[in-house]
Every structure is written in structure tokens, then in C-alpha cells.
Amino acid sequence: MNLLLMVLLHFAHCVFALPAPSRVLMESVDMRHVLKWRPPQAPCRTAVLYSVQFQGQFELLVQNGNWVNATECQLTSDPRCDVTIELGSDSDYSLRVRAKCGAATSAWTELSTPFNRKDTVLTAPEMSVMAVGDSLQVSFGKLPLNADVRVTVWRRGQKAVLYWMPAEQRVLSVSGLQVAQYCVRAETVLQDQNRSDSTNEQCISITGADAPWRKPTAVLLSVVFTAGFLFAVFWCVAHCHPDRCKTFFRKEPLPHSLKPDWVIQIPISPEDAELCERIQVGSDCPSEDL
């Protein structure tokens, strides 16, 4: 019996000779859950590899305490693991990690308390406000999954109105507003329990709805003006008298600085000069004076 116990202790010492990871914690912001830990403080000739497992209420109660491997975090060298996909319900999850160096494997280090994604830290949403006629368009950047956005809209000096929008919608349109200045702020809400900080208020002026006849009228006036201008140009070109055209389109004289003030002489050889010394006007062929 003592011999068997010594063998088991020796085997455990060989298997768990590597210290376990420490300071395991969960960092969850805007429904993105990342498990982090401190690497084991021991020399290792090769890269230390880590494996992560999780256990939810289903695994604990239905599967008799079964632990499930985190798919993207098996034998990874990164001392962190994104388990956002694995933690897909609002139940409590236990998580643990262990290290491996060559043939040595450490013991499991478990997260001190179970984690529930409802405890994620929500940040104020990224918001932009734009006025379109008599409406406000409130747009948001990337929002956490399964969250809602609580938008507060108010007119200066009047009572605020609340609007609720699911995160998947991303854009809220508030129409039928009067000509005035309106202010907007928003916050992210998760199941009426977890709320982010509010955004800074953004104020914008509503100038009123555009009349339906303005755009067609502007297009019609532009077409009429362009057609009238082209008609006037072609009529002037077709009916302009030459003398009148010269009055409107005068030819500018060449500037004096561009006029040539030199004489160009072309050198002629003696033979060419002898052939062309005398020419009789009226004769078809030149004659030489013998």
C-alpha cells in the first residue's frame, strides 16, 4: 500500500511539476468576455501552452459536472482567451486554465467566482445626430449584443421624451418635430439591470420640413434658364451681321514684343547665284547674259 502511494505521488509530481497559472480574472466590456491569467513563474525550454475549459449550469446540472473545452483556446501560447461565443446564455459559468511545458502539465486554476455575462461593463454608445427636414436621425456605432438603447430627446425648456431601440436597429428616426432646437443623449441598457453612462448631450436645430414643390420647381427653373441661354447663343451666332460680329468679336493686334524685328537671310551658293543672276519678265525660261 505504501509502495502504491509513493508511485502515485511520484507520478503526480512528474505530471504537475509545472506551476499552475495564477491571477485568473475575467475582463468583460460591452458583452465581449476575455479570460486572462498570469503565466507560471518557472523556466521552460519550450513555449508554454495553455488550455481553457468552461462549465455552465447545463453542464453542471444536466451533464453531471462536465467541463467543455474552449474551442479557440486549446494549447495556445497567448495568456488570454476570448470566450464570448462559449458564454452564450445568462447563466453562471465557471472557467479554468492550465499550462503545459513539454511533457509537464500544471494543475487547473479556476476563476475565483462564477461569471455571468449580465455583469459585463457597458460603455456609453457612440452617437451622432443629424437633422433631416422635420426629423432627427440618431445613429449609433457598434453596440453590445442583446442590449437596448435608451434615447432621451427634448426640446429646450420642455419635457423630455424617451425612446427605446434594440441594438440591432442602429438608427432611430424621430419625425414630426417643430422648428426649434432639440437635444439628444443616450445610454445602453442590458435587461433593465445593467446600464452604461450617458453620452454627452448633442443639440441640433430643426429648420422644418421641405415643401414638396420646392425641389421640382428648382429643377424646372434650372432647365428653363439653361434652355434660354443656349437659345440666345445660337440665335446670335445664326443672325449676327458680319460688321456687327466684328464689333463684338474684335481681333486683337499682335503685341509689339511678339513682332519680329530681324531680317532673315538665306545663304545661296555661288552656283545658284550664277544661275539666277538675271530673269526676264514675261519669259518662260530665264536667259543668261552672254
JSON list of C-alpha atoms in Angstrom, two decimals, residues 9 13 21 27 34 60 87 103 157 164 200 224 252 267 276:
[
{"chain": "A", "resi": 9, "resn": "LEU", "atom": "CA", "xyz": [2.88, 10.76, -5.52]},
{"chain": "A", "resi": 13, "resn": "HIS", "atom": "CA", "xyz": [4.94, 15.23, -9.08]},
{"chain": "A", "resi": 21, "resn": "PRO", "atom": "CA", "xyz": [-1.21, 29.87, -13.93]},
{"chain": "A", "resi": 27, "resn": "GLU", "atom": "CA", "xyz": [-12.44, 41.12, -18.35]},
{"chain": "A", "resi": 34, "resn": "VAL", "atom": "CA", "xyz": [-11.90, 37.71, -22.25]},
{"chain": "A", "resi": 60, "resn": "LEU", "atom": "CA", "xyz": [-23.19, 21.24, -14.14]},
{"chain": "A", "resi": 87, "resn": "LEU", "atom": "CA", "xyz": [-20.74, 32.02, -22.81]},
{"chain": "A", "resi": 103, "resn": "ALA", "atom": "CA", "xyz": [5.74, 16.83, -21.13]},
{"chain": "A", "resi": 157, "resn": "GLY", "atom": "CA", "xyz": [-37.41, 74.28, -22.00]},
{"chain": "A", "resi": 164, "resn": "TRP", "atom": "CA", "xyz": [-36.25, 52.53, -26.72]},
{"chain": "A", "resi": 200, "resn": "ASN", "atom": "CA", "xyz": [-22.81, 63.86, -23.83]},
{"chain": "A", "resi": 224, "resn": "VAL", "atom": "CA", "xyz": [-35.69, 76.76, -68.44]},
{"chain": "A", "resi": 252, "resn": "GLU", "atom": "CA", "xyz": [-6.68, 91.88, -81.15]},
{"chain": "A", "resi": 267, "resn": "PRO", "atom": "CA", "xyz": [22.71, 81.93, -97.81]},
{"chain": "A", "resi": 276, "resn": "CYS", "atom": "CA", "xyz": [19.60, 83.09, -111.03]}
]
